[in-house]
PDB file of N, CA and C in Angstrom:
ATOM      1  N   LEU L   1     -15.080  -4.532  -8.631  1.00  0.00           N
ATOM      2  CA  LEU L   1     -15.164  -4.087  -7.255  1.00  0.00           C
ATOM      3  C   LEU L   1     -16.118  -4.975  -6.465  1.00  0.00           C
ATOM      4  N   ALA L   2     -17.261  -5.289  -7.060  1.00  0.00           N
ATOM      5  CA  ALA L   2     -18.224  -6.153  -6.367  1.00  0.00           C
ATOM      6  C   ALA L   2     -17.608  -7.514  -6.058  1.00  0.00           C
ATOM      7  N   GLN L   3     -16.822  -8.021  -6.979  1.00  0.00           N
ATOM      8  CA  GLN L   3     -16.182  -9.316  -6.750  1.00  0.00           C
ATOM      9  C   GLN L   3     -15.156  -9.220  -5.612  1.00  0.00           C
ATOM     10  N   ALA L   4     -14.385  -8.135  -5.569  1.00  0.00           N
ATOM     11  CA  ALA L   4     -13.390  -7.964  -4.509  1.00  0.00           C
ATOM     12  C   ALA L   4     -14.052  -7.827  -3.137  1.00  0.00           C
ATOM     13  N   MET L   5     -15.248  -7.220  -3.106  1.00  0.00           N
ATOM     14  CA  MET L   5     -15.950  -7.017  -1.847  1.00  0.00           C
ATOM     15  C   MET L   5     -16.961  -8.127  -1.561  1.00  0.00           C
ATOM     16  N   ASP L   6     -17.054  -9.103  -2.462  1.00  0.00           N
ATOM     17  CA  ASP L   6     -17.940 -10.254  -2.317  1.00  0.00           C
ATOM     18  C   ASP L   6     -19.397  -9.829  -2.087  1.00  0.00           C
ATOM     19  N   THR L   7     -19.907  -9.012  -3.026  1.00  0.00           N
ATOM     20  CA  THR L   7     -21.285  -8.541  -2.940  1.00  0.00           C
ATOM     21  C   THR L   7     -21.852  -8.335  -4.346  1.00  0.00           C
ATOM     22  N   ARG L   8     -23.117  -7.935  -4.424  1.00  0.00           N
ATOM     23  CA  ARG L   8     -23.761  -7.697  -5.719  1.00  0.00           C
ATOM     24  C   ARG L   8     -23.460  -6.282  -6.210  1.00  0.00           C
ATOM     25  N   ILE L   9     -23.407  -6.105  -7.519  1.00  0.00           N
ATOM     26  CA  ILE L   9     -23.145  -4.802  -8.118  1.00  0.00           C
ATOM     27  C   ILE L   9     -24.228  -3.801  -7.743  1.00  0.00           C
ATOM     28  N   SER L  10     -25.470  -4.230  -7.667  1.00  0.00           N
ATOM     29  CA  SER L  10     -26.570  -3.311  -7.360  1.00  0.00           C
ATOM     30  C   SER L  10     -26.424  -2.662  -5.975  1.00  0.00           C
ATOM     31  N   LEU L  11     -25.713  -3.306  -5.076  1.00  0.00           N
ATOM     32  CA  LEU L  11     -25.517  -2.752  -3.742  1.00  0.00           C
ATOM     33  C   LEU L  11     -24.391  -1.725  -3.683  1.00  0.00           C
ATOM     34  N   LEU L  12     -23.644  -1.591  -4.771  1.00  0.00           N
ATOM     35  CA  LEU L  12     -22.486  -0.699  -4.782  1.00  0.00           C
ATOM     36  C   LEU L  12     -22.697   0.534  -5.661  1.00  0.00           C
ATOM     37  N   SER L  13     -23.935   0.930  -5.872  1.00  0.00           N
ATOM     38  CA  SER L  13     -24.205   2.023  -6.808  1.00  0.00           C
ATOM     39  C   SER L  13     -23.665   3.367  -6.336  1.00  0.00           C
ATOM     40  N   ARG L  14     -23.657   3.644  -5.060  1.00  0.00           N
ATOM     41  CA  ARG L  14     -23.190   4.930  -4.537  1.00  0.00           C
ATOM     42  C   ARG L  14     -22.254   4.727  -3.348  1.00  0.00           C
ATOM     43  N   ILE L  15     -21.249   3.898  -3.524  1.00  0.00           N
ATOM     44  CA  ILE L  15     -20.297   3.609  -2.454  1.00  0.00           C
ATOM     45  C   ILE L  15     -19.117   4.577  -2.568  1.00  0.00           C
ATOM     46  N   GLY L  16     -18.725   5.129  -1.435  1.00  0.00           N
ATOM     47  CA  GLY L  16     -17.576   6.018  -1.383  1.00  0.00           C
ATOM     48  C   GLY L  16     -16.644   5.609  -0.258  1.00  0.00           C
ATOM     49  N   TYR L  17     -15.513   6.274  -0.173  1.00  0.00           N
ATOM     50  CA  TYR L  17     -14.550   5.962   0.881  1.00  0.00           C
ATOM     51  C   TYR L  17     -13.925   7.240   1.420  1.00  0.00           C
ATOM     52  N   ILE L  18     -13.511   7.165   2.675  1.00  0.00           N
ATOM     53  CA  ILE L  18     -12.810   8.255   3.339  1.00  0.00           C
ATOM     54  C   ILE L  18     -11.575   7.655   4.017  1.00  0.00           C
ATOM     55  N   PRO L  19     -10.387   7.901   3.473  1.00  0.00           N
ATOM     56  CA  PRO L  19      -9.178   7.350   4.105  1.00  0.00           C
ATOM     57  C   PRO L  19      -8.814   8.122   5.359  1.00  0.00           C
ATOM     58  N   SER L  20      -8.444   7.414   6.419  1.00  0.00           N
ATOM     59  CA  SER L  20      -8.115   8.063   7.690  1.00  0.00           C
ATOM     60  C   SER L  20      -6.745   8.722   7.673  1.00  0.00           C
ATOM     61  N   TYR L  21      -5.897   8.386   6.708  1.00  0.00           N
ATOM     62  CA  TYR L  21      -4.548   8.933   6.683  1.00  0.00           C
ATOM     63  C   TYR L  21      -4.452  10.265   5.946  1.00  0.00           C
ATOM     64  N   LYS L  22      -5.502  10.673   5.268  1.00  0.00           N
ATOM     65  CA  LYS L  22      -5.504  11.973   4.583  1.00  0.00           C
ATOM     66  C   LYS L  22      -5.684  13.086   5.608  1.00  0.00           C
ATOM     67  N   PRO L  23      -5.203  14.297   5.294  1.00  0.00           N
ATOM     68  CA  PRO L  23      -5.406  15.415   6.229  1.00  0.00           C
ATOM     69  C   PRO L  23      -6.891  15.614   6.527  1.00  0.00           C
ATOM     70  N   LYS L  24      -7.177  15.881   7.759  1.00  0.00           N
ATOM     71  CA  LYS L  24      -8.567  16.017   8.202  1.00  0.00           C
ATOM     72  C   LYS L  24      -9.075  17.434   7.933  1.00  0.00           C
ATOM     73  N   ASN L  25     -10.335  17.519   7.627  1.00  0.00           N
ATOM     74  CA  ASN L  25     -11.019  18.799   7.605  1.00  0.00           C
ATOM     75  C   ASN L  25     -12.321  18.601   8.365  1.00  0.00           C
ATOM     76  N   PRO L  26     -13.038  19.659   8.709  1.00  0.00           N
ATOM     77  CA  PRO L  26     -14.214  19.503   9.566  1.00  0.00           C
ATOM     78  C   PRO L  26     -15.257  18.512   9.047  1.00  0.00           C
ATOM     79  N   LYS L  27     -15.441  18.445   7.741  1.00  0.00           N
ATOM     80  CA  LYS L  27     -16.438  17.540   7.184  1.00  0.00           C
ATOM     81  C   LYS L  27     -15.854  16.840   5.955  1.00  0.00           C
ATOM     82  N   PRO L  28     -15.233  15.684   6.130  1.00  0.00           N
ATOM     83  CA  PRO L  28     -14.609  15.012   4.990  1.00  0.00           C
ATOM     84  C   PRO L  28     -15.654  14.573   3.965  1.00  0.00           C
ATOM     85  N   VAL L  29     -15.314  14.714   2.706  1.00  0.00           N
ATOM     86  CA  VAL L  29     -16.201  14.332   1.614  1.00  0.00           C
ATOM     87  C   VAL L  29     -15.714  13.000   1.051  1.00  0.00           C
ATOM     88  N   PRO L  30     -16.585  11.985   1.010  1.00  0.00           N
ATOM     89  CA  PRO L  30     -16.149  10.690   0.479  1.00  0.00           C
ATOM     90  C   PRO L  30     -15.880  10.754  -1.021  1.00  0.00           C
ATOM     91  N   LYS L  31     -14.876  10.019  -1.445  1.00  0.00           N
ATOM     92  CA  LYS L  31     -14.601   9.860  -2.869  1.00  0.00           C
ATOM     93  C   LYS L  31     -15.381   8.643  -3.339  1.00  0.00           C
ATOM     94  N   LEU L  32     -16.033   8.757  -4.490  1.00  0.00           N
ATOM     95  CA  LEU L  32     -16.864   7.665  -4.984  1.00  0.00           C
ATOM     96  C   LEU L  32     -16.030   6.576  -5.651  1.00  0.00           C
ATOM     97  N   LEU L  33     -16.439   5.346  -5.431  1.00  0.00           N
ATOM     98  CA  LEU L  33     -15.858   4.193  -6.119  1.00  0.00           C
ATOM     99  C   LEU L  33     -16.804   3.843  -7.270  1.00  0.00           C
ATOM    100  N   GLU L  34     -16.646   4.537  -8.379  1.00  0.00           N
ATOM    101  CA  GLU L  34     -17.585   4.391  -9.487  1.00  0.00           C
ATOM    102  C   GLU L  34     -17.201   3.317 -10.489  1.00  0.00           C
ATOM    103  N   SER L  35     -15.961   2.858 -10.439  1.00  0.00           N
ATOM    104  CA  SER L  35     -15.517   1.900 -11.454  1.00  0.00           C
ATOM    105  C   SER L  35     -14.365   1.065 -10.909  1.00  0.00           C
ATOM    106  N   GLU L  36     -13.976   0.104 -11.693  1.00  0.00           N
ATOM    107  CA  GLU L  36     -12.821  -0.729 -11.354  1.00  0.00           C
ATOM    108  C   GLU L  36     -11.562   0.137 -11.296  1.00  0.00           C
ATOM    109  N   ARG L  37     -11.495   1.136 -12.170  1.00  0.00           N
ATOM    110  CA  ARG L  37     -10.333   2.031 -12.191  1.00  0.00           C
ATOM    111  C   ARG L  37     -10.233   2.820 -10.879  1.00  0.00           C
ATOM    112  N   ALA L  38     -11.359   3.271 -10.335  1.00  0.00           N
ATOM    113  CA  ALA L  38     -11.357   3.996  -9.058  1.00  0.00           C
ATOM    114  C   ALA L  38     -10.871   3.085  -7.934  1.00  0.00           C
ATOM    115  N   TRP L  39     -11.284   1.823  -7.967  1.00  0.00           N
ATOM    116  CA  TRP L  39     -10.825   0.852  -6.963  1.00  0.00           C
ATOM    117  C   TRP L  39      -9.318   0.657  -7.061  1.00  0.00           C
ATOM    118  N   GLN L  40      -8.812   0.496  -8.282  1.00  0.00           N
ATOM    119  CA  GLN L  40      -7.378   0.313  -8.482  1.00  0.00           C
ATOM    120  C   GLN L  40      -6.603   1.546  -8.035  1.00  0.00           C
ATOM    121  N   ARG L  41      -7.155   2.735  -8.275  1.00  0.00           N
ATOM    122  CA  ARG L  41      -6.521   3.982  -7.845  1.00  0.00           C
ATOM    123  C   ARG L  41      -6.439   4.038  -6.311  1.00  0.00           C
ATOM    124  N   LEU L  42      -7.496   3.603  -5.634  1.00  0.00           N
ATOM    125  CA  LEU L  42      -7.487   3.560  -4.172  1.00  0.00           C
ATOM    126  C   LEU L  42      -6.387   2.631  -3.667  1.00  0.00           C
ATOM    127  N   VAL L  43      -6.306   1.441  -4.228  1.00  0.00           N
ATOM    128  CA  VAL L  43      -5.276   0.476  -3.824  1.00  0.00           C
ATOM    129  C   VAL L  43      -3.879   1.051  -4.076  1.00  0.00           C
ATOM    130  N   HIS L  44      -3.693   1.684  -5.231  1.00  0.00           N
ATOM    131  CA  HIS L  44      -2.397   2.275  -5.576  1.00  0.00           C
ATOM    132  C   HIS L  44      -2.044   3.415  -4.614  1.00  0.00           C
ATOM    133  N   ASN L  45      -3.016   4.259  -4.271  1.00  0.00           N
ATOM    134  CA  ASN L  45      -2.767   5.361  -3.336  1.00  0.00           C
ATOM    135  C   ASN L  45      -2.356   4.853  -1.955  1.00  0.00           C
ATOM    136  N   VAL L  46      -2.989   3.782  -1.501  1.00  0.00           N
ATOM    137  CA  VAL L  46      -2.631   3.199  -0.202  1.00  0.00           C
ATOM    138  C   VAL L  46      -1.217   2.622  -0.253  1.00  0.00           C
ATOM    139  N   GLN L  47      -0.893   1.944  -1.343  1.00  0.00           N
ATOM    140  CA  GLN L  47       0.461   1.397  -1.488  1.00  0.00           C
ATOM    141  C   GLN L  47       1.503   2.513  -1.499  1.00  0.00           C
ATOM    142  N   ASP L  48       1.209   3.611  -2.206  1.00  0.00           N
ATOM    143  CA  ASP L  48       2.124   4.754  -2.240  1.00  0.00           C
ATOM    144  C   ASP L  48       2.289   5.373  -0.854  1.00  0.00           C
ATOM    145  N   TYR L  49       1.177   5.482  -0.118  1.00  0.00           N
ATOM    146  CA  TYR L  49       1.218   6.047   1.226  1.00  0.00           C
ATOM    147  C   TYR L  49       2.118   5.207   2.135  1.00  0.00           C
ATOM    148  N   ILE L  50       1.949   3.899   2.097  1.00  0.00           N
ATOM    149  CA  ILE L  50       2.756   2.999   2.928  1.00  0.00           C
ATOM    150  C   ILE L  50       4.224   3.080   2.534  1.00  0.00           C
ATOM    151  N   ALA L  51       4.502   3.082   1.224  1.00  0.00           N
ATOM    152  CA  ALA L  51       5.889   3.156   0.754  1.00  0.00           C
ATOM    153  C   ALA L  51       6.548   4.475   1.171  1.00  0.00           C
ATOM    154  N   SER L  52       5.804   5.581   1.098  1.00  0.00           N
ATOM    155  CA  SER L  52       6.383   6.870   1.474  1.00  0.00           C
ATOM    156  C   SER L  52       6.690   6.924   2.967  1.00  0.00           C
ATOM    157  N   LEU L  53       5.829   6.339   3.790  1.00  0.00           N
ATOM    158  CA  LEU L  53       6.098   6.309   5.232  1.00  0.00           C
ATOM    159  C   LEU L  53       7.308   5.444   5.551  1.00  0.00           C
ATOM    160  N   LYS L  54       7.414   4.312   4.885  1.00  0.00           N
ATOM    161  CA  LYS L  54       8.561   3.442   5.133  1.00  0.00           C
ATOM    162  C   LYS L  54       9.859   4.097   4.691  1.00  0.00           C
ATOM    163  N   ALA L  55       9.819   4.839   3.584  1.00  0.00           N
ATOM    164  CA  ALA L  55      11.018   5.530   3.110  1.00  0.00           C
ATOM    165  C   ALA L  55      11.399   6.653   4.061  1.00  0.00           C
ATOM    166  N   LYS L  56      10.395   7.358   4.570  1.00  0.00           N
ATOM    167  CA  LYS L  56      10.651   8.478   5.477  1.00  0.00           C
ATOM    168  C   LYS L  56      11.176   7.994   6.830  1.00  0.00           C
ATOM    169  N   ASP L  57      10.640   6.880   7.322  1.00  0.00           N
ATOM    170  CA  ASP L  57      11.020   6.364   8.639  1.00  0.00           C
ATOM    171  C   ASP L  57      12.024   5.216   8.553  1.00  0.00           C
ATOM    172  N   LYS L  58      12.676   5.090   7.422  1.00  0.00           N
ATOM    173  CA  LYS L  58      13.712   4.072   7.204  1.00  0.00           C
ATOM    174  C   LYS L  58      13.218   2.656   7.496  1.00  0.00           C
ATOM    175  N   GLY L  59      12.058   2.301   6.910  1.00  0.00           N
ATOM    176  CA  GLY L  59      11.560   0.937   6.988  1.00  0.00           C
ATOM    177  C   GLY L  59      10.874   0.555   8.276  1.00  0.00           C
ATOM    178  N   GLN L  60      10.572   1.515   9.128  1.00  0.00           N
ATOM    179  CA  GLN L  60       9.924   1.175  10.385  1.00  0.00           C
ATOM    180  C   GLN L  60       8.449   0.856  10.159  1.00  0.00           C
ATOM    181  N   VAL L  61       7.786   0.443  11.211  1.00  0.00           N
ATOM    182  CA  VAL L  61       6.395   0.024  11.151  1.00  0.00           C
ATOM    183  C   VAL L  61       5.500   1.219  10.835  1.00  0.00           C
ATOM    184  N   VAL L  62       4.529   0.998   9.953  1.00  0.00           N
ATOM    185  CA  VAL L  62       3.554   2.030   9.592  1.00  0.00           C
ATOM    186  C   VAL L  62       2.434   2.016  10.635  1.00  0.00           C
ATOM    187  N   LYS L  63       2.064   3.204  11.108  1.00  0.00           N
ATOM    188  CA  LYS L  63       0.983   3.287  12.089  1.00  0.00           C
ATOM    189  C   LYS L  63      -0.313   2.778  11.475  1.00  0.00           C
ATOM    190  N   PRO L  64      -1.172   2.141  12.266  1.00  0.00           N
ATOM    191  CA  PRO L  64      -2.443   1.638  11.750  1.00  0.00           C
ATOM    192  C   PRO L  64      -3.319   2.777  11.217  1.00  0.00           C
ATOM    193  N   PHE L  65      -4.041   2.483  10.160  1.00  0.00           N
ATOM    194  CA  PHE L  65      -4.996   3.423   9.601  1.00  0.00           C
ATOM    195  C   PHE L  65      -6.178   2.631   9.063  1.00  0.00           C
ATOM    196  N   PHE L  66      -7.239   3.321   8.711  1.00  0.00           N
ATOM    197  CA  PHE L  66      -8.404   2.641   8.164  1.00  0.00           C
ATOM    198  C   PHE L  66      -8.983   3.464   7.023  1.00  0.00           C
ATOM    199  N   ILE L  67      -9.813   2.829   6.234  1.00  0.00           N
ATOM    200  CA  ILE L  67     -10.511   3.494   5.156  1.00  0.00           C
ATOM    201  C   ILE L  67     -12.003   3.215   5.381  1.00  0.00           C
ATOM    202  N   ALA L  68     -12.743   4.255   5.688  1.00  0.00           N
ATOM    203  CA  ALA L  68     -14.180   4.110   5.936  1.00  0.00           C
ATOM    204  C   ALA L  68     -14.910   3.985   4.601  1.00  0.00           C
ATOM    205  N   ILE L  69     -15.698   2.931   4.456  1.00  0.00           N
ATOM    206  CA  ILE L  69     -16.526   2.732   3.279  1.00  0.00           C
ATOM    207  C   ILE L  69     -17.934   3.202   3.640  1.00  0.00           C
ATOM    208  N   VAL L  70     -18.473   4.143   2.850  1.00  0.00           N
ATOM    209  CA  VAL L  70     -19.760   4.739   3.179  1.00  0.00           C
ATOM    210  C   VAL L  70     -20.718   4.656   1.993  1.00  0.00           C
ATOM    211  N   ASN L  71     -22.000   4.593   2.304  1.00  0.00           N
ATOM    212  CA  ASN L  71     -23.057   4.608   1.302  1.00  0.00           C
ATOM    213  C   ASN L  71     -23.511   6.052   1.153  1.00  0.00           C
ATOM    214  N   THR L  72     -23.327   6.648  -0.013  1.00  0.00           N
ATOM    215  CA  THR L  72     -23.647   8.061  -0.207  1.00  0.00           C
ATOM    216  C   THR L  72     -25.036   8.290  -0.792  1.00  0.00           C
ATOM    217  N   SER L  73     -25.825   7.253  -0.924  1.00  0.00           N
ATOM    218  CA  SER L  73     -27.160   7.439  -1.501  1.00  0.00           C
ATOM    219  C   SER L  73     -28.163   7.892  -0.477  1.00  0.00           C
TER     220      SER L  73
END
């Protein structure tokens, strides 16, 4: 993960993310990126989200979204 984000491992000890495409609740709780597997799961979830939208809208353009990266320490 540190290599993908071009930073040191020590700076990523408590990094989490909040995807903007998930259903909103009053106070979203970030999911932690604790390992390489968590990073791969995030990438896979985004790919699945995009594929499901394209299938539902017959290949049309996916609306822009973002994933907020937050420091939870």
